[in-house]
Coordinates of N, CA and C in Angstrom, one line a residue:
M1084 N 132.3 104.8 56.9 CA 132.3 106.4 56.8 C 133.6 106.1 57.3
S1085 N 133.9 107.2 58.1 CA 135.6 107.6 58.4 C 134.8 107.8 60.2
S1086 N 135.6 107.1 60.9 CA 135.9 107.2 62.1 C 135.8 108.4 63.0
E1087 N 136.5 109.2 62.6 CA 136.3 110.5 62.6 C 135.5 111.2 62.5
R1088 N 134.8 111.2 61.3 CA 133.3 111.6 61.1 C 132.0 111.5 61.9
C1089 N 131.9 109.8 62.2 CA 131.1 109.4 63.1 C 131.3 109.6 64.0
N1090 N 132.4 109.7 64.4 CA 132.7 110.7 66.6 C 132.2 112.2 66.3
K1091 N 132.4 112.6 65.4 CA 131.9 114.3 65.5 C 130.7 114.0 65.3
I1092 N 129.9 113.2 64.6 CA 128.5 113.1 64.4 C 127.6 112.3 66.0
M1093 N 128.4 111.8 66.6 CA 127.8 111.0 67.5 C 128.0 112.2 68.8
D1094 N 128.9 113.2 69.0 CA 129.0 113.9 69.7 C 128.0 115.1 69.5
R1095 N 127.5 115.6 68.4 CA 127.0 116.2 68.4 C 125.6 115.8 68.8
Y1096 N 125.4 114.3 68.3 CA 124.0 113.9 68.8 C 124.1 113.8 70.1
L1097 N 124.8 113.7 70.8 CA 124.9 113.1 72.8 C 124.7 114.8 73.1
E1098 N 124.9 116.1 72.8 CA 124.8 117.4 72.9 C 123.6 117.4 72.9
L1099 N 122.6 117.0 71.6 CA 121.5 117.4 71.8 C 120.4 116.9 73.5
D1100 N 119.7 118.3 73.3 CA 118.7 117.7 74.7 C 117.7 116.5 74.3
K1101 N 116.7 115.8 75.4 CA 116.1 115.1 75.0 C 114.8 115.8 74.5
G1102 N 114.4 115.0 73.7 CA 113.3 115.3 72.8 C 113.4 116.6 71.5
E1103 N 115.0 117.5 72.0 CA 115.0 117.9 70.6 C 115.2 117.8 69.1
R1104 N 114.7 118.5 68.3 CA 114.5 117.9 66.8 C 116.0 117.4 66.6
I1105 N 116.6 116.6 65.6 CA 117.5 116.0 65.2 C 118.1 116.9 64.0
P1106 N 119.2 117.8 63.9 CA 119.8 118.4 63.0 C 119.8 117.4 61.6
F1107 N 119.7 118.4 60.3 CA 119.2 117.3 59.0 C 120.6 116.3 58.9
E1108 N 121.9 117.3 58.8 CA 123.4 117.0 59.0 C 123.1 115.6 59.4
I1109 N 123.1 115.2 60.8 CA 123.0 113.9 61.6 C 122.3 113.0 61.1
T1110 N 120.7 113.4 60.9 CA 119.6 112.5 60.4 C 120.1 111.7 59.0
V1111 N 120.9 112.8 58.1 CA 121.2 112.0 57.0 C 122.7 111.2 57.0
H1112 N 123.7 111.6 58.0 CA 124.6 110.6 58.3 C 123.8 109.4 58.8
L1113 N 122.9 109.2 60.0 CA 122.2 108.2 60.6 C 121.7 107.2 59.4
L1114 N 120.8 107.9 58.2 CA 120.4 106.8 56.9 C 121.2 106.0 56.4
F1115 N 122.5 106.9 56.5 CA 123.6 106.2 55.5 C 124.7 105.2 56.2
C1116 N 124.9 105.6 57.7 CA 125.8 105.0 58.4 C 125.1 103.6 59.5
R1117 N 125.5 102.4 59.2 CA 124.9 101.4 60.0 C 125.5 101.1 61.4
K1118 N 126.8 101.6 61.6 CA 127.3 101.5 62.7 C 126.7 102.6 63.8
C1119 N 126.9 103.9 63.1 CA 126.2 105.3 64.1 C 124.7 104.8 64.5
R1120 N 123.9 104.4 63.7 CA 122.7 103.6 64.0 C 122.1 103.0 64.5
R1121 N 123.2 101.8 64.7 CA 123.0 100.6 65.7 C 123.3 101.2 66.9
D1122 N 124.1 102.3 67.0 CA 124.8 103.1 68.1 C 123.5 103.8 68.9
V1123 N 123.2 104.5 68.0 CA 122.0 105.2 68.6 C 121.0 104.6 69.2
K1124 N 119.9 103.3 68.4 CA 119.4 102.8 69.1 C 119.9 101.9 70.2
L1125 N 121.0 101.5 70.5 CA 122.0 101.0 71.7 C 121.2 101.8 73.2
M1126 N 121.8 103.3 72.6 CA 121.6 103.8 73.9 C 120.2 104.3 73.8
T1127 N 119.1 104.2 72.8 CA 118.2 104.7 73.6 C 117.5 103.6 74.1
Q1128 N 117.6 102.5 73.7 CA 117.4 100.8 74.4 C 117.7 101.3 75.6
A1129 N 118.9 101.6 75.5 CA 119.8 101.5 77.3 C 119.2 102.4 77.9
E1130 N 118.3 103.6 77.3 CA 118.0 104.6 78.2 C 116.3 104.6 78.9
K1131 N 115.7 103.5 77.6 CA 114.4 103.0 78.5 C 114.3 102.2 79.7
L1132 N 115.7 101.0 79.4 CA 116.1 100.4 80.7 C 116.1 101.0 81.9
L1133 N 117.1 102.1 82.1 CA 117.4 102.9 83.2 C 115.8 103.9 83.6
C1134 N 115.1 104.0 82.7 CA 114.5 104.8 83.3 C 113.0 103.8 84.3
E1135 N 113.2 102.6 83.9 CA 112.1 102.2 84.4 C 112.7 101.2 85.5
P1136 N 111.9 100.9 86.5 CA 112.2 100.6 88.2 C 112.9 99.2 88.1
L1137 N 113.4 98.9 89.0 CA 114.0 97.7 88.9 C 113.2 96.8 89.2
K1138 N 113.3 95.8 89.1 CA 112.4 94.3 88.8 C 112.8 93.1 89.3
I1139 N 114.0 93.5 90.3 CA 114.8 92.9 91.1 C 113.7 92.5 92.5
P1140 N 113.3 91.4 92.9 CA 112.3 91.4 94.1 C 113.7 91.2 95.5
V1141 N 113.2 92.1 96.2 CA 113.8 92.0 97.4 C 113.1 91.7 98.4
P1142 N 113.9 90.8 99.6 CA 112.6 90.8 100.9 C 112.7 91.6 101.5
V1143 N 112.0 92.7 102.3 CA 112.2 93.6 102.7 C 112.1 92.6 104.7
T1144 N 112.6 92.7 105.1 CA 112.8 92.1 106.9 C 113.7 92.8 107.2
D1145 N 113.8 92.5 108.6 CA 114.9 93.6 109.4 C 116.2 92.7 109.0
N1146 N 116.6 92.0 109.2 CA 117.4 91.1 108.5 C 118.5 91.6 107.2
T1147 N 117.2 92.0 106.0 CA 118.1 92.0 105.1 C 118.5 93.8 104.6
I1148 N 117.8 94.6 105.9 CA 117.9 96.0 106.3 C 119.4 96.0 106.9
E1149 N 119.4 95.4 108.0 CA 120.7 95.4 108.8 C 121.7 95.1 108.2
N1150 N 121.8 94.1 107.1 CA 122.5 93.4 106.4 C 123.3 94.5 105.3
I1151 N 122.2 95.3 104.5 CA 122.9 96.5 104.0 C 123.1 97.7 104.6
L1152 N 122.8 97.8 106.1 CA 123.5 98.9 106.7 C 124.8 98.7 107.2
H1153 N 124.8 97.8 107.6 CA 126.1 96.6 107.8 C 127.3 97.1 106.3
T1154 N 126.5 96.7 105.2 CA 127.8 96.8 104.2 C 127.7 98.4 103.9
I1155 N 127.1 99.3 104.5 CA 127.2 100.4 104.1 C 128.0 100.9 105.1
D1156 N 127.9 101.0 106.3 CA 128.2 101.6 107.6 C 128.6 100.2 108.5
P1157 N 130.2 99.9 108.2 CA 130.5 98.8 109.0 C 130.5 99.2 111.1
A1158 N 130.5 100.2 111.4 CA 130.3 100.7 113.0 C 128.8 100.6 113.2
F1159 N 127.8 100.5 112.1 CA 126.5 100.1 112.6 C 126.5 99.1 113.8
S1160 N 125.8 99.6 114.7 CA 125.2 98.5 115.8 C 123.7 97.8 115.6
N1161 N 124.1 96.4 115.9 CA 122.4 95.8 115.8 C 121.6 96.6 117.0
T1162 N 121.2 97.7 117.6 CA 120.5 97.6 118.6 C 119.5 98.2 117.7
R1163 N 118.2 97.6 118.1 CA 116.6 97.6 117.0 C 117.0 99.2 117.5
L1164 N 115.9 99.7 116.3 CA 116.0 101.2 116.6 C 114.0 101.6 116.9
N1165 N 113.7 101.0 118.1 CA 112.1 100.8 117.8 C 111.6 102.7 118.9
N1166 N 110.5 102.5 118.6 CA 110.0 103.7 119.0 C 109.5 103.9 121.0
P1167 N 110.5 104.6 121.3 CA 110.2 104.6 122.7 C 108.9 104.5 123.4
I1168 N 108.6 105.2 122.7 CA 106.9 105.7 123.2 C 105.9 105.4 122.3
S1169 N 104.7 104.6 122.4 CA 103.7 103.8 121.8 C 102.6 104.9 121.7
M1170 N 101.8 104.5 120.7 CA 100.5 105.7 120.6 C 99.8 105.3 122.4
K1171 N 99.5 104.2 122.6 CA 98.9 103.7 123.7 C 99.4 105.1 124.9
N1172 N 100.7 105.2 125.2 CA 100.8 105.9 126.0 C 100.4 107.4 125.3
W1173 N 100.3 107.6 124.8 CA 100.2 109.2 124.3 C 99.0 109.3 124.5
I1174 N 98.0 108.2 124.4 CA 96.6 108.1 124.5 C 96.3 108.5 126.1
I1175 N 96.9 107.8 126.8 CA 96.8 107.5 128.3 C 96.7 108.6 128.9
G1176 N 98.4 109.5 128.6 CA 98.6 110.7 128.9 C 97.9 111.5 128.7
G1177 N 97.1 111.8 127.8 CA 96.0 112.6 126.9 C 95.1 112.4 128.0
V1178 N 94.4 111.2 128.3 CA 93.2 111.0 128.9 C 93.6 111.3 130.3
L1179 N 94.5 110.8 131.1 CA 94.9 111.6 132.1 C 95.0 112.7 132.5
M1180 N 95.1 113.5 131.5 CA 95.8 114.8 132.0 C 94.2 115.7 131.7
I1181 N 93.1 114.7 130.5 CA 92.0 115.3 130.9 C 91.0 115.4 132.0
L1182 N 91.6 114.4 132.4 CA 90.8 113.6 134.0 C 91.0 114.9 135.0
F1183 N 92.3 115.0 134.9 CA 93.1 116.3 136.0 C 92.1 117.0 135.9
M1184 N 91.9 117.8 134.8 CA 91.7 119.1 134.4 C 89.8 118.8 135.2
F1185 N 89.1 117.9 134.6 CA 88.0 117.8 134.9 C 87.9 117.7 136.6
V1186 N 88.5 117.2 137.2 CA 89.0 117.2 138.9 C 89.0 118.2 139.5
F1187 N 89.9 119.5 138.9 CA 90.6 120.8 138.9 C 88.9 121.5 139.2
V1188 N 88.7 121.8 137.9 CA 87.4 122.6 137.7 C 86.5 122.0 138.5
F1189 N 85.4 121.0 139.0 CA 84.2 120.7 139.3 C 84.7 120.7 140.5
S1190 N 85.8 120.8 141.2 CA 86.5 121.1 142.6 C 86.2 122.7 142.9
R1191 N 85.4 123.0 143.9 CA 84.9 124.4 143.9 C 85.2 124.9 145.4
N1192 N 86.5 124.3 146.0 CA 87.3 124.3 147.3 C 88.4 125.5 146.8
I1193 N 88.7 125.9 146.0 CA 89.9 126.7 145.4 C 89.6 127.8 145.4
S1194 N 90.4 128.9 145.7 CA 90.5 130.3 145.7 C 90.1 130.6 144.2
R1195 N 89.6 131.6 143.9 CA 89.5 132.3 142.5 C 91.2 132.7 141.8
N1196 N 91.8 133.3 142.9 CA 93.1 133.7 141.7 C 94.0 132.0 141.9
L1197 N 93.7 130.8 142.8 CA 94.3 130.1 142.3 C 94.0 129.2 141.3
D1198 N 92.3 129.6 140.9 CA 92.1 128.7 139.5 C 92.3 129.3 137.9
V1199 N 92.4 130.6 138.1 CA 93.3 130.9 137.2 C 94.5 130.5 137.3
A1200 N 95.5 130.5 138.1 CA 96.8 130.3 137.8 C 96.7 128.7 137.4
I1201 N 95.5 127.7 138.1 CA 95.9 126.5 137.7 C 95.0 126.4 136.6
S1202 N 94.1 127.1 135.7 CA 93.7 127.2 134.7 C 95.0 127.4 133.2
L1203 N 95.9 128.2 133.7 CA 96.9 128.9 132.6 C 98.2 127.5 132.7
V1204 N 98.2 126.6 134.2 CA 99.3 125.4 133.9 C 98.4 124.3 133.2
F1205 N 97.6 124.2 133.3 CA 96.7 123.1 132.5 C 96.9 123.9 131.1
A1206 N 96.7 125.0 130.4 CA 96.8 125.3 129.0 C 98.1 125.1 128.4
G1207 N 99.1 125.3 129.8 CA 100.5 125.3 129.1 C 101.2 123.6 129.2
C1208 N 100.2 123.3 130.2 CA 100.3 121.5 129.8 C 99.8 121.1 128.6
V1209 N 98.8 121.6 127.9 CA 98.0 120.8 126.5 C 99.1 121.2 125.7
I1210 N 99.3 122.8 125.4 CA 100.4 123.0 124.3 C 101.9 122.2 124.5
A1211 N 102.2 122.2 125.5 CA 103.5 121.1 125.3 C 103.5 119.5 125.4
Y1212 N 102.2 119.3 125.3 CA 101.6 117.7 125.0 C 101.6 117.4 123.3
I1213 N 100.8 118.7 122.8 CA 100.7 118.8 121.8 C 102.1 118.9 120.9
L1214 N 102.8 120.0 121.5 CA 103.9 120.2 120.5 C 104.8 119.0 120.9
M1215 N 105.0 118.2 122.2 CA 105.7 116.8 122.1 C 105.3 115.6 121.3
F1216 N 104.2 115.8 121.2 CA 103.0 114.9 120.3 C 103.5 115.0 118.8
V1217 N 103.9 116.5 118.6 CA 104.1 116.3 116.7 C 105.7 116.0 116.5
F1218 N 106.3 116.8 117.3 CA 107.7 116.4 116.8 C 108.3 115.3 117.4
S1219 N 107.8 114.4 117.6 CA 108.3 112.8 118.3 C 107.3 112.2 117.0
N1220 N 106.5 112.7 116.3 CA 106.1 112.0 115.4 C 106.2 113.2 114.0
I1221 N 107.2 113.7 114.2 CA 107.4 114.8 112.7 C 107.2 113.7 111.5
D1222 N 108.3 112.6 111.4 CA 108.3 112.4 110.1 C 106.5 111.6 109.4
F1223 N 105.9 110.9 110.0 CA 104.7 111.1 109.6 C 103.4 111.9 109.1
F1224 N 104.0 113.3 110.2 CA 103.3 114.3 109.7 C 103.8 115.0 108.4
V1225 N 104.8 114.7 108.1 CA 105.6 115.1 107.0 C 105.5 114.8 106.2
K1226 N 105.0 113.1 105.8 CA 105.1 112.6 105.0 C 103.8 112.9 104.6
K1227 N 102.5 112.6 105.5 CA 101.4 112.6 105.5 C 101.1 114.3 104.4
I1228 N 101.7 115.6 105.1 CA 101.5 116.4 103.8 C 101.8 116.5 102.4
N1229 N 103.2 115.4 102.4 CA 103.7 115.2 101.5 C 102.8 114.5 100.2
T1230 N 102.4 113.7 100.7 CA 101.2 112.6 100.4 C 99.7 113.9 99.6
L1231 N 99.4 114.9 100.4 CA 98.5 115.6 100.4 C 98.8 116.9 99.6
K1232 N 99.9 116.7 99.4 CA 100.6 117.8 98.3 C 100.4 117.3 97.2
T1233 N 100.7 115.9 96.7 CA 101.4 115.2 95.4 C 99.5 114.8 95.1
A1234 N 99.1 114.6 95.9 CA 97.4 114.2 95.4 C 96.8 115.3 94.6
A1235 N 96.8 117.1 95.1 CA 96.2 117.8 94.9 C 96.4 118.5 93.7

């Protein structure tokens, strides 16, 4: 068939949405034009391959990640990106805060007005502690929420 006619048919075919019915004129052309039929088949196979995940095994180590970062941004520094505060420190801080609260609650040598003030200070400390914990680990909580949303 003529190259100009094939180009027009292929343009119309490529304008179709995925899953849309192929018009009769294009179907007839594809039945009789071997070149266009071959091109459509190759495009369909290429689309299937592009939709699949890559099957190239890449070892995920600190060195490979740093090499990729150096490739993307040559100004990347080699300093390790560690979390400066571990869970152990959060637990120790929380336990110490609870112990101090019990010490002040059970000591009766404090006046009533000072008792209310100390309770308010401890309540503020608990709120600040929880806020600091949540915001320093926000990526964990966001991932957890997204996981729960996709599971539902």
